[in-house]
CSV table of C-alpha atoms in Angstrom, one decimal:
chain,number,residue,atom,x,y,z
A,1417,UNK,CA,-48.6,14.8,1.3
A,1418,UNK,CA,-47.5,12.0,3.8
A,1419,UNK,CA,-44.0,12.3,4.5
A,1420,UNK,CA,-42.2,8.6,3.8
A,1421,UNK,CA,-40.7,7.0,6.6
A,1422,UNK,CA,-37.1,6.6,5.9
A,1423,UNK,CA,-35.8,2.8,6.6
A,1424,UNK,CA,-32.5,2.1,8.6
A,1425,UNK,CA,-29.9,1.6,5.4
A,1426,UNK,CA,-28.0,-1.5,5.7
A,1427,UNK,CA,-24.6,-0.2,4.5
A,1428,UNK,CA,-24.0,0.7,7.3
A,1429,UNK,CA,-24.1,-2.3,9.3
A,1430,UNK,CA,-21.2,-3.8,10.5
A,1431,UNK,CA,-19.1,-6.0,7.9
A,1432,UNK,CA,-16.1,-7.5,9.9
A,1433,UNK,CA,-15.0,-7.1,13.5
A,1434,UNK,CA,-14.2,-3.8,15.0
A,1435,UNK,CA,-16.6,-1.6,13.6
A,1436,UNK,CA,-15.2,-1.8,9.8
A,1437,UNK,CA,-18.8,-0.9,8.2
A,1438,UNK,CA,-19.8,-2.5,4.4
A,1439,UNK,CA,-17.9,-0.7,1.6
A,1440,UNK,CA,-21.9,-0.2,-0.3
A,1441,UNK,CA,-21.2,3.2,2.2
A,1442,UNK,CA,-19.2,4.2,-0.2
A,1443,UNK,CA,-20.8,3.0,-3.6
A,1444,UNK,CA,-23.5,4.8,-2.4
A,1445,UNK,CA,-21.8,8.2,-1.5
A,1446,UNK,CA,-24.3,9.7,0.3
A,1447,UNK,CA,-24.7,6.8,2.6
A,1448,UNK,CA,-22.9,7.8,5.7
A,1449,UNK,CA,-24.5,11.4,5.3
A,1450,UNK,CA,-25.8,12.4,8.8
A,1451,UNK,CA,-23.6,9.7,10.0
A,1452,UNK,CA,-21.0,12.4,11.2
A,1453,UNK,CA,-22.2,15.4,13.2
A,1454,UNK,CA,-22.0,18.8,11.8
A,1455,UNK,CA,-21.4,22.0,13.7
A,1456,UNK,CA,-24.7,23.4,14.5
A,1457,UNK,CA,-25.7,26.7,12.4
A,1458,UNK,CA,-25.8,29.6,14.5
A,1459,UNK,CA,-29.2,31.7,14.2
A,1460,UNK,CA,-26.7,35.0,13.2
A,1461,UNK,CA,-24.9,32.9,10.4
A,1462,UNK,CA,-21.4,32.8,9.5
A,1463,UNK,CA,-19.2,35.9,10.4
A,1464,UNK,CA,-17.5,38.1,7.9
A,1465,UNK,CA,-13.7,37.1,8.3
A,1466,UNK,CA,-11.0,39.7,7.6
A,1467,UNK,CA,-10.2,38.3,4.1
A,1468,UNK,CA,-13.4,39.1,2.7
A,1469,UNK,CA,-12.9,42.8,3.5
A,1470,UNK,CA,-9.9,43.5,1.1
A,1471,UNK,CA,-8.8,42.2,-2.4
A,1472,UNK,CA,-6.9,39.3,-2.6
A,1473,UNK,CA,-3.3,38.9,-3.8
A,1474,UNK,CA,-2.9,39.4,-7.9
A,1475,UNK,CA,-2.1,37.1,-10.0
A,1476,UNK,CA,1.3,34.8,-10.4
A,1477,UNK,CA,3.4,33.1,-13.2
A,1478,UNK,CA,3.3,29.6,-11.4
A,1479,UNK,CA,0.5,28.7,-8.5
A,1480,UNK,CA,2.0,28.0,-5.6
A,1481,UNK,CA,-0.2,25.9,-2.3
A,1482,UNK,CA,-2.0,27.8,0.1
A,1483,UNK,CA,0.4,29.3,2.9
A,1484,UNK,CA,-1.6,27.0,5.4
A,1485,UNK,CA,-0.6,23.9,3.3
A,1486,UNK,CA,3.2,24.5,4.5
A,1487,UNK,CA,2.9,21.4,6.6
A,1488,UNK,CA,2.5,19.6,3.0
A,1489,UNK,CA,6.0,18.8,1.9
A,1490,UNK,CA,8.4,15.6,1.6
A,1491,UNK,CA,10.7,14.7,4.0
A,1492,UNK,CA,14.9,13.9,3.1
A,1493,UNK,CA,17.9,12.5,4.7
A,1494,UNK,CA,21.2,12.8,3.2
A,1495,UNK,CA,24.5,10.9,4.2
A,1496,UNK,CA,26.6,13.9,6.1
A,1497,UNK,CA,29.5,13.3,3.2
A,1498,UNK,CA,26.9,13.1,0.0
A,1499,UNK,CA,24.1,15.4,0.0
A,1500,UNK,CA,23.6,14.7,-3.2
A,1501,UNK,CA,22.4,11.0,-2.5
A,1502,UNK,CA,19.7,10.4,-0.7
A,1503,UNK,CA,15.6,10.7,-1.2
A,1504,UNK,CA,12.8,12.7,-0.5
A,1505,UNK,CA,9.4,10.9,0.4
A,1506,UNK,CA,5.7,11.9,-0.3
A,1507,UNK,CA,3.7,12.7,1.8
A,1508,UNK,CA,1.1,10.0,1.6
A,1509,UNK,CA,-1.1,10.9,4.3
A,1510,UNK,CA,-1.4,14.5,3.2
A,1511,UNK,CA,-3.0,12.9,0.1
A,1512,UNK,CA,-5.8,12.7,-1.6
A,1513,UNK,CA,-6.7,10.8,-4.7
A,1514,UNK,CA,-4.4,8.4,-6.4
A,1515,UNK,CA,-2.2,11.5,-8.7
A,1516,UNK,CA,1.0,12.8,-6.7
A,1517,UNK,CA,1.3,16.4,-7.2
A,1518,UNK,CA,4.8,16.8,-9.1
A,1519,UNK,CA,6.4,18.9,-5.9
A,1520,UNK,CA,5.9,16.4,-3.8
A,1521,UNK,CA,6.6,13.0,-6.2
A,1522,UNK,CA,9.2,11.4,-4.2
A,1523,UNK,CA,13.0,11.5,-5.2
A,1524,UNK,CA,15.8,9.4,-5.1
A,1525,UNK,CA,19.5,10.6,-6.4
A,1526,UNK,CA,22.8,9.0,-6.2
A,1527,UNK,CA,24.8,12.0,-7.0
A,1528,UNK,CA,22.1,15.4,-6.9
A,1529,UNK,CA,20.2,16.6,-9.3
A,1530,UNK,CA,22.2,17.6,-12.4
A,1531,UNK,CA,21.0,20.9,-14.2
A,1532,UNK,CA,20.6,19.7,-17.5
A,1533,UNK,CA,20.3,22.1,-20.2
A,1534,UNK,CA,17.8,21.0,-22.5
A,1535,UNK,CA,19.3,22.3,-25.8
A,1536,UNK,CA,22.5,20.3,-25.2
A,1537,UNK,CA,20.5,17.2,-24.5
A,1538,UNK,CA,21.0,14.1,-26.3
A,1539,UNK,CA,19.3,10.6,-26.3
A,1540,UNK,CA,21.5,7.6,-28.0
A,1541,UNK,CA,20.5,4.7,-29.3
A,1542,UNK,CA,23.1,2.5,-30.8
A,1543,UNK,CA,24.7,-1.5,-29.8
A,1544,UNK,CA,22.8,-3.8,-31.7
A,1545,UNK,CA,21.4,-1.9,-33.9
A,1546,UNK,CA,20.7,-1.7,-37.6
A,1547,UNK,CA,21.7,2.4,-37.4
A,1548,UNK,CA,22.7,3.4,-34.6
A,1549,UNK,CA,20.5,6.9,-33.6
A,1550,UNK,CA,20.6,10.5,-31.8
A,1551,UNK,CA,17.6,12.3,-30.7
A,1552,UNK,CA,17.6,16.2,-29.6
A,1553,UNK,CA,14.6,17.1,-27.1
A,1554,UNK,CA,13.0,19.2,-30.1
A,1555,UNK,CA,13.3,16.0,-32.6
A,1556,UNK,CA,11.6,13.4,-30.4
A,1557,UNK,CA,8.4,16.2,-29.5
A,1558,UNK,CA,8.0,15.6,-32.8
A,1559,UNK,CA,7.1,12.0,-32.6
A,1560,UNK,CA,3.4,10.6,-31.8
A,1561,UNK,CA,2.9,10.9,-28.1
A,1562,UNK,CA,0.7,9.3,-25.8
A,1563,UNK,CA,-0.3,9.5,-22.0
A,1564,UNK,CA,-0.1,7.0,-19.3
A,1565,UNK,CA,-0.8,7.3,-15.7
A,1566,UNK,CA,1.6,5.1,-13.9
A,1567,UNK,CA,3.3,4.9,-10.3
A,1568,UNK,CA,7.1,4.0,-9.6
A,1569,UNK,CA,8.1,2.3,-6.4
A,1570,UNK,CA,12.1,2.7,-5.1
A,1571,UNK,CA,13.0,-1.0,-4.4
A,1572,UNK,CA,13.7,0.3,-1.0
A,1573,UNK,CA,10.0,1.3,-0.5
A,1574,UNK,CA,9.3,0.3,3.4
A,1575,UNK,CA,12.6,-1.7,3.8
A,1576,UNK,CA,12.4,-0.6,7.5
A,1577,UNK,CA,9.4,-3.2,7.8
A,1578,UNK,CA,12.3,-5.7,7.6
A,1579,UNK,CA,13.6,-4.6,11.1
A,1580,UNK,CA,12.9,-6.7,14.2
A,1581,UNK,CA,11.5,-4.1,16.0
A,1582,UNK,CA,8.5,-1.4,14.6
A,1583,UNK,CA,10.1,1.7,14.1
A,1584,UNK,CA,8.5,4.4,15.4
A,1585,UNK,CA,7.7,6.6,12.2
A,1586,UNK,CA,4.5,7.6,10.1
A,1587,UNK,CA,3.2,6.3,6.8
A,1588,UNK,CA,5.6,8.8,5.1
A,1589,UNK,CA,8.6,7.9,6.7
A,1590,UNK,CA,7.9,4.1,6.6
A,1591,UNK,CA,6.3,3.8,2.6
A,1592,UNK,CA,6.6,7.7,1.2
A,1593,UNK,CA,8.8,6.4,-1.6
A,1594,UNK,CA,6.2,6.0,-3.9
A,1595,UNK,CA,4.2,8.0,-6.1
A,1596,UNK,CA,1.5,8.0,-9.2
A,1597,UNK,CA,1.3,10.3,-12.1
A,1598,UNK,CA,0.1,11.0,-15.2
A,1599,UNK,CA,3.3,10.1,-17.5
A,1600,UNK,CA,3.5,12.0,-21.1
A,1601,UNK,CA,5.9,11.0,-24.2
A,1602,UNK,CA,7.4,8.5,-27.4
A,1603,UNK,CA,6.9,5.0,-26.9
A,1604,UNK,CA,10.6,3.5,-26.5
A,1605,UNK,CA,9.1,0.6,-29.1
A,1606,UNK,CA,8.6,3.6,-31.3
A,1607,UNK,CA,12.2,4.7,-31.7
A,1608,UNK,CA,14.3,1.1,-31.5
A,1609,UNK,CA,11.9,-0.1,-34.4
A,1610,UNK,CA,13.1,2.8,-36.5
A,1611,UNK,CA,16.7,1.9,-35.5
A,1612,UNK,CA,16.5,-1.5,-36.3
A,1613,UNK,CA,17.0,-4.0,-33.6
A,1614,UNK,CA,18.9,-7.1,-34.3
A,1615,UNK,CA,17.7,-10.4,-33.0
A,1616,UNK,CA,20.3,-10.9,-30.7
A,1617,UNK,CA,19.4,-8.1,-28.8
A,1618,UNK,CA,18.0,-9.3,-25.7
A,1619,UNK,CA,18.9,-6.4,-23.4
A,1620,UNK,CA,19.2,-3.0,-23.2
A,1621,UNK,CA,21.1,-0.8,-20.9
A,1622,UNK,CA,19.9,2.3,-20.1
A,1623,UNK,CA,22.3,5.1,-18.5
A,1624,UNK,CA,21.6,8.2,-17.0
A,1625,UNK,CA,23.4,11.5,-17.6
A,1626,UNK,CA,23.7,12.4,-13.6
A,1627,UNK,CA,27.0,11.9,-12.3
A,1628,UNK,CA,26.6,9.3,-10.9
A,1629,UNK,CA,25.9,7.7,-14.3
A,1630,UNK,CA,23.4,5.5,-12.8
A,1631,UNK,CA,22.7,2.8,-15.3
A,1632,UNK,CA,20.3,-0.6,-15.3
A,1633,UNK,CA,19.8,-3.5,-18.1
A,1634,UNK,CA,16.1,-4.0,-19.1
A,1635,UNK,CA,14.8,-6.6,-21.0
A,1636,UNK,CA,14.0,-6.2,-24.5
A,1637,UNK,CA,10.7,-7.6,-24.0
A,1638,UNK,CA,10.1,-4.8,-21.7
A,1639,UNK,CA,11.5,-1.9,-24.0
A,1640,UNK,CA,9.3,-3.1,-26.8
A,1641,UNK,CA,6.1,-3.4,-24.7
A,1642,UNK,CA,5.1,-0.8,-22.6
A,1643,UNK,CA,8.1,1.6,-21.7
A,1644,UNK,CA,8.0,5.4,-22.8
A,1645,UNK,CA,10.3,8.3,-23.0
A,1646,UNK,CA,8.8,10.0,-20.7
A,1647,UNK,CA,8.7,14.0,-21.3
A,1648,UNK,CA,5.8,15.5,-19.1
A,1649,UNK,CA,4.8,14.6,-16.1
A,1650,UNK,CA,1.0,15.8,-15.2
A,1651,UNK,CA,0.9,18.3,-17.9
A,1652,UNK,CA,4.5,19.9,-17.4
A,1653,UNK,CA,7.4,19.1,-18.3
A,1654,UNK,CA,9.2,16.6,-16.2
A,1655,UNK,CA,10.8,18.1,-13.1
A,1656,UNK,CA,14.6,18.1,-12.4
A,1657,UNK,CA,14.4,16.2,-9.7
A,1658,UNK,CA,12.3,13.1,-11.7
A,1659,UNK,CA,14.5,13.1,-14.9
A,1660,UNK,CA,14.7,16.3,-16.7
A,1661,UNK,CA,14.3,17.0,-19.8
A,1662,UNK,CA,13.6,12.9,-20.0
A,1663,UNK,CA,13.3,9.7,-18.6
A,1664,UNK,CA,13.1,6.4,-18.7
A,1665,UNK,CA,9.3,5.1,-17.8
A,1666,UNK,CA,9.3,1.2,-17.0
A,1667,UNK,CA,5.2,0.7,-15.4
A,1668,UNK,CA,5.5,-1.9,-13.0
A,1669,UNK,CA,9.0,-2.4,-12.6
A,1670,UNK,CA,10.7,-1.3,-9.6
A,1671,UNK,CA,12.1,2.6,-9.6
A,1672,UNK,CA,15.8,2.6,-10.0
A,1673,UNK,CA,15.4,0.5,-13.5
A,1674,UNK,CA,13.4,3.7,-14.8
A,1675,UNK,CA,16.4,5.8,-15.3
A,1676,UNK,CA,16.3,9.5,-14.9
A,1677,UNK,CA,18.1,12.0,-16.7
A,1678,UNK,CA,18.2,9.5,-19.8
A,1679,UNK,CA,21.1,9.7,-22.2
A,1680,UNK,CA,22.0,6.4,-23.9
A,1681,UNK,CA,20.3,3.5,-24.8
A,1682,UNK,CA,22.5,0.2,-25.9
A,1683,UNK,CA,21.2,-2.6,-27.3
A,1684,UNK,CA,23.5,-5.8,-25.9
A,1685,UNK,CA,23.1,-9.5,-26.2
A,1686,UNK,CA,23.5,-9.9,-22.1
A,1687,UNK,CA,23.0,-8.1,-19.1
A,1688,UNK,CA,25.9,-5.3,-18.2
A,1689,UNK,CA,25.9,-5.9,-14.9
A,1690,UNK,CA,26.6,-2.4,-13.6
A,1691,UNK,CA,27.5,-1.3,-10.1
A,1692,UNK,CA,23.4,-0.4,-9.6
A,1693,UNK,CA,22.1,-4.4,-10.5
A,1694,UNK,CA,24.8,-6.0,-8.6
A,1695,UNK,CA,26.1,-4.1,-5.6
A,1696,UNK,CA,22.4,-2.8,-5.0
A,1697,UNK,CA,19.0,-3.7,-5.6
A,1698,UNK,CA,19.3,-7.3,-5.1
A,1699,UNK,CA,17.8,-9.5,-2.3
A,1700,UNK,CA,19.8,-11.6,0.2
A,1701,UNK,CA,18.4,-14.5,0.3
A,1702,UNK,CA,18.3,-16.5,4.0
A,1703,UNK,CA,21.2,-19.1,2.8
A,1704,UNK,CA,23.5,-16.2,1.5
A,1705,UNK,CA,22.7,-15.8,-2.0
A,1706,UNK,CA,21.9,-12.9,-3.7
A,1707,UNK,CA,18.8,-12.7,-5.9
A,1708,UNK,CA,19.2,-10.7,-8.9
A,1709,UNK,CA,16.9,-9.2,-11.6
A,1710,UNK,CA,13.7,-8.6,-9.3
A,1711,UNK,CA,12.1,-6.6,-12.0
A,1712,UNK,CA,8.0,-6.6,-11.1
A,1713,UNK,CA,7.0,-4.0,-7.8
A,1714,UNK,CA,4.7,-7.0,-6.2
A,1715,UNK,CA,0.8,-5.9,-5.2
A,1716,UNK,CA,0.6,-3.6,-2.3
A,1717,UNK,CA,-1.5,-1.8,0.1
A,1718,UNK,CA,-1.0,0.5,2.6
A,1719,UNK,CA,-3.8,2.7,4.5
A,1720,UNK,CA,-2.9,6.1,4.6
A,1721,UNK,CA,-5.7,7.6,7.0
A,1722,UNK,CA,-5.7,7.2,9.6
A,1723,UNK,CA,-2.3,7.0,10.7
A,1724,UNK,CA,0.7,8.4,12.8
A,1725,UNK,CA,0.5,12.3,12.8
A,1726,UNK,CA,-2.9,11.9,12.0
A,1727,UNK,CA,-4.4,10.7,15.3
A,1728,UNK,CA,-8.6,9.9,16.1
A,1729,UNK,CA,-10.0,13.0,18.2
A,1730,UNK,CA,-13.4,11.1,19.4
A,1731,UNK,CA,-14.9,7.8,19.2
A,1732,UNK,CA,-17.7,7.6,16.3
A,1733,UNK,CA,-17.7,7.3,12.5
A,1734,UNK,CA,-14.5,7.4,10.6
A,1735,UNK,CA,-12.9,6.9,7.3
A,1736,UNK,CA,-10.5,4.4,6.4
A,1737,UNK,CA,-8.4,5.5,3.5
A,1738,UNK,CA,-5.5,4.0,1.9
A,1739,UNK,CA,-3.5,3.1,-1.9
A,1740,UNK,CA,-2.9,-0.2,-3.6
A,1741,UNK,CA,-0.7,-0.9,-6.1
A,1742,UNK,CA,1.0,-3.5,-8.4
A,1743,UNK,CA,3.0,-4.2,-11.2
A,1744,UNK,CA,1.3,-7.0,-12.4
A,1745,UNK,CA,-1.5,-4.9,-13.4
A,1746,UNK,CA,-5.0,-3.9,-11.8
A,1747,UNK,CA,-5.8,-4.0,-8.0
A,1748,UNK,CA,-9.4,-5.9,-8.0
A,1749,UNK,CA,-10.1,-6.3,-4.2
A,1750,UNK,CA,-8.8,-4.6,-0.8
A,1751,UNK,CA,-9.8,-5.9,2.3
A,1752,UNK,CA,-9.6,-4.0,5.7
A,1753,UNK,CA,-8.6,-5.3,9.2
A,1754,UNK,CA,-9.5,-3.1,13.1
A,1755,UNK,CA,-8.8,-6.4,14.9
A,1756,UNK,CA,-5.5,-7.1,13.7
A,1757,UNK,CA,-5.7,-9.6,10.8
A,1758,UNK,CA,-8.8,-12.1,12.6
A,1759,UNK,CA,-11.3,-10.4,10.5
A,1760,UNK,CA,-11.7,-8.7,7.4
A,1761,UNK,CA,-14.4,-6.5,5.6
A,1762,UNK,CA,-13.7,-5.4,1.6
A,1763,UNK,CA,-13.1,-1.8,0.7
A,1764,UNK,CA,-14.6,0.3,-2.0
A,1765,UNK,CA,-12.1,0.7,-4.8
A,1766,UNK,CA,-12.6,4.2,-5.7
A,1767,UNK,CA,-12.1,5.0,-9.7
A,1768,UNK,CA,-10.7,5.2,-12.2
A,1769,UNK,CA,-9.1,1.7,-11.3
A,1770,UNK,CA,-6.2,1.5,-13.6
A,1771,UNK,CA,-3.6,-0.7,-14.7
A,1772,UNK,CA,0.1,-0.3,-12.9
A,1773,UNK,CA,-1.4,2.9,-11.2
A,1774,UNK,CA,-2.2,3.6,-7.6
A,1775,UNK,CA,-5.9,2.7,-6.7
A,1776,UNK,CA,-7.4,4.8,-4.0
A,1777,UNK,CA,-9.8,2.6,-1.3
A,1778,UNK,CA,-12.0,3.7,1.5
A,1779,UNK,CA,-14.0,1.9,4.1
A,1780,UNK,CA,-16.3,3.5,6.8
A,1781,UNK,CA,-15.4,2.5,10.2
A,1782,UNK,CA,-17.2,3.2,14.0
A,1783,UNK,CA,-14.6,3.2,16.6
A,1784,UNK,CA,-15.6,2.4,19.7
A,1785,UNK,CA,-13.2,4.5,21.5
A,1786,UNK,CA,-11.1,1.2,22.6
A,1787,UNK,CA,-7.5,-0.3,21.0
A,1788,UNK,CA,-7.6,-1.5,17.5
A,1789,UNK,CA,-4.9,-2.5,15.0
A,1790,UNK,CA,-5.6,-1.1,11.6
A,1791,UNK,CA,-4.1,-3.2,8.3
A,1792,UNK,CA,-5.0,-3.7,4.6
A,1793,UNK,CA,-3.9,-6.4,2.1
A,1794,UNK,CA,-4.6,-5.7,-1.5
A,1795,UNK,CA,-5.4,-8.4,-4.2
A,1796,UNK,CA,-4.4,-7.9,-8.3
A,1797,UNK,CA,-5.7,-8.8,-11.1
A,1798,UNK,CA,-3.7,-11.8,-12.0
A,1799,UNK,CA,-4.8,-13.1,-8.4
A,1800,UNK,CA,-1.4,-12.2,-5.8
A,1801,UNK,CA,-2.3,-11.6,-2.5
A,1802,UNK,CA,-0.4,-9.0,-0.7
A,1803,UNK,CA,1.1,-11.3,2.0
A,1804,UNK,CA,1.5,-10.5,5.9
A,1805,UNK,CA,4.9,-9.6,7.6
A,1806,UNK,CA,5.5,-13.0,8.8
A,1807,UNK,CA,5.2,-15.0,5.8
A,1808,UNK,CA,7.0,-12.7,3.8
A,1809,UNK,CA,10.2,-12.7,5.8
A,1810,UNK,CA,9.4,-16.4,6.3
A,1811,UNK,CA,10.2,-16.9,2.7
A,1812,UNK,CA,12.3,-14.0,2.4
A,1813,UNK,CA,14.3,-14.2,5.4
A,1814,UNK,CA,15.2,-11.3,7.4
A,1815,UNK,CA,18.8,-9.9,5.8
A,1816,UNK,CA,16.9,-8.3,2.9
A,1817,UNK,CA,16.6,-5.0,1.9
A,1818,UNK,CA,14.5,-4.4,-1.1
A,1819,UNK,CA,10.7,-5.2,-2.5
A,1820,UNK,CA,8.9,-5.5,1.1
A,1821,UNK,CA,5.3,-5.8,0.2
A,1822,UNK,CA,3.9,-7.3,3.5
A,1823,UNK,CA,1.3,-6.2,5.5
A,1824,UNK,CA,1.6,-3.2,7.5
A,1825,UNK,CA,0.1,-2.3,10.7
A,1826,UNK,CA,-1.3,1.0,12.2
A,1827,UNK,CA,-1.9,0.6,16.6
A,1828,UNK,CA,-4.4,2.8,17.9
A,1829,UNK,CA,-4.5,3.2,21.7
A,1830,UNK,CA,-7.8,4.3,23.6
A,1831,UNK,CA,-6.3,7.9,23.6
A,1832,UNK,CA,-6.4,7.9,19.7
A,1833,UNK,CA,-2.8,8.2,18.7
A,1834,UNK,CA,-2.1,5.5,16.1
A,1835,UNK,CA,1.6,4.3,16.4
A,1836,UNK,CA,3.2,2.1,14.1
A,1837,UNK,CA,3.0,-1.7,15.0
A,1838,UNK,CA,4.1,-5.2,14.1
A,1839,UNK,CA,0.8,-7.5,15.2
């Protein structure tokens, strides 16, 4: 039988400056395959290596990663006089997927972690209410649950992109304080219908039970639409460090509104405004004012591979890999910049491609071995456009400190270390 010749397949042709290849590389999978050398077999074949020679180690009552994964972890800083307050950030780059493993979800506390026991636990819901409500951990597992995979963004989220000159950091350092999971418990709606909300209810403040007693008004709107007491997190129960035993699950809006640790619920006519919506979390606008009640995380993108730490070793075919996000619902498009920003080439959106969640992209790329300046900007569903650095703080001004969603910008010198970069 003759043997077909196999045509030259165009994915792999160049689709915007810089080497950035068509994203059908990827919508095809097995595109690129023989794209990317291989070590050569040996004729003897692969050696027997000393852990094949002895039993492994027995079983445990919780998996823990693989001892060479120790490098895996979030980074924290602390103020010397609060250890308490601070965050940890995820590793993004040590990531795959778009679902944050639960150790290494990013954290931010404002007094510690408190060690809740779960018995003693109570939920309140009371203000304008018809009757005002307690619920015990064990009383609200017995309500209808439902799943939700979802990511939460601190408002602080790459506020160092606001500086005038690029810090010299890596993609967990600069945008680490985000993550995505799969979200498990009672719809909020659920439980203020059975306490009967009065219509002038058009807020509710939600305070946690840290001691910090870090509270947030939320819309009604908001309460009565999507938000969830959230109970699991992938699977488990929700770890201390994101709320334990429950928490407050707002999709889309930004992090500190979704109130860990959550003990009271208050229906009120008007915002509170607490120490955490006034004194924080509000953006300085150029003329002096402060803009308050910046609920929505705006659409998002930031590649995650390559990046710093994770520098090019050789010239040839590479992978660019990355997350998009926003709160206004799906990501539908993410385009892909080597040149910095003069041309563009669209990514493959890898599924599932969910609402309020983080969408993983990928795009092939040949490096040619010379300097190129690696960015993405992410399109959503109800058609925002993530917008570059300059435009942003053109309209933004440069005091703020919250909500930066502009483009971000990988540098990658002839030597292959990729630095971070303002272009």
């Amino acid at each position: 039988m003759k043997r077909r010749r196999r045509t030259p397949t165009p994915d792999l042709e160049q689709a915007a400056g810089a080497g950035l290849m068509h994203r059908r590389a990827f919508i095809a999978g097995a595109a690129i395959a023989g794209a990317v050398a291989a070590e050569p077999a040996r004729a003897e074949g692969l050696a027997v290596e000393p852990w094949m020679t002895a039993p492994g180690s027995p079983f445990t009552g919780y998996g823990q990663p693989s001892r060479f994964e120790a490098g895996v972890a979030r980074v924290f800083a602390n103020p010397p006089n609060a250890p308490g307050s601070g965050a940890a950030r995820t590793p993004l780059h040590r990531l795959q997927g778009m679902i944050t493993p639960n150790g290494l979800h990013f954290e931010r506390s404002h007094s510690g972690v408190p060690d809740i026991d779960p018995d003693k636990h109570r939920l309140l819901i009371h203000g304008l209410v018809t009757r005002p409500l307690v619920f015990s951990l064990e009383t609200l597992s017995r309500y209808p649950m439902e799943s939700r995979i979802a990511f939460i963004e601190c408002g602080g989220n790459s506020a160092q992109l606001y500086q005038t000159e690029a810090l010299d950091a890596d993609a967990q350092r600069l945008h680490g304080l985000v993550s995505c999971a799969e979200w498990t418990g009672v719809r909020l709606s659920t439980l203020l219908d059975e306490a009967g909300v009065d219509p002038t209810a058009l807020w509710v403040l939600a305070e946690g039970g840290d001691a910090a007693g870090m509270s947030r008004s939320v819309p009604i709107a908001k309460a009565m639409d999507d938000a969830l007491i959230a109970l699991y997190q992938n699977g488990e129960r929700i770890r201390p460090s994101n709320g334990y035993p429950m928490r407050l699950l707002l999709p889309g809006y930004e992090g500190n509104m979704q109130v860990k640790w959550l003990r009271r619920l208050k229906l009120v006519e008007t915002p509170v405004m607490t120490r955490d919506e006034t004194a924080k979390y509000t953006l300085l606008r150029p003329d002096g004012s402060a803009l308050q009640f910046v609920f929505g995380t705006e659409v998002k993108s930031v590649i995650t591979q390559p990046s710093p730490e994770l520098s090019l070793k050789e010239p040839g075919l590479h992978e660019i890999s990355g997350l998009a996000w926003s709160g206004a619902g799906r990501i539908v498009k993410v385009e892909v910049s080597a040149d910095g920003g003069r041309s563009w080439a669209e990514a493959h959106l890898q599924q599932p491609i969910l609402s309020k969640a983080l969408t993983r992209f990928r795009l092939g790329w040949r490096w040619d071995g010379g300097p190129a300046v690696l960015q993405s900007r992410a399109t959503d569903e109800e058609g925002n456009v993530q917008p570059t650095r300059e435009a942003l703080l053109a309209r933004r001004g440069a005091r703020a400190l919250y909500h930066f969603n502009g483009v971000a910008s990988w540098g990658v010198a002839a030597s292959g270390r990729v630095t971070h970069v303002y272009a």
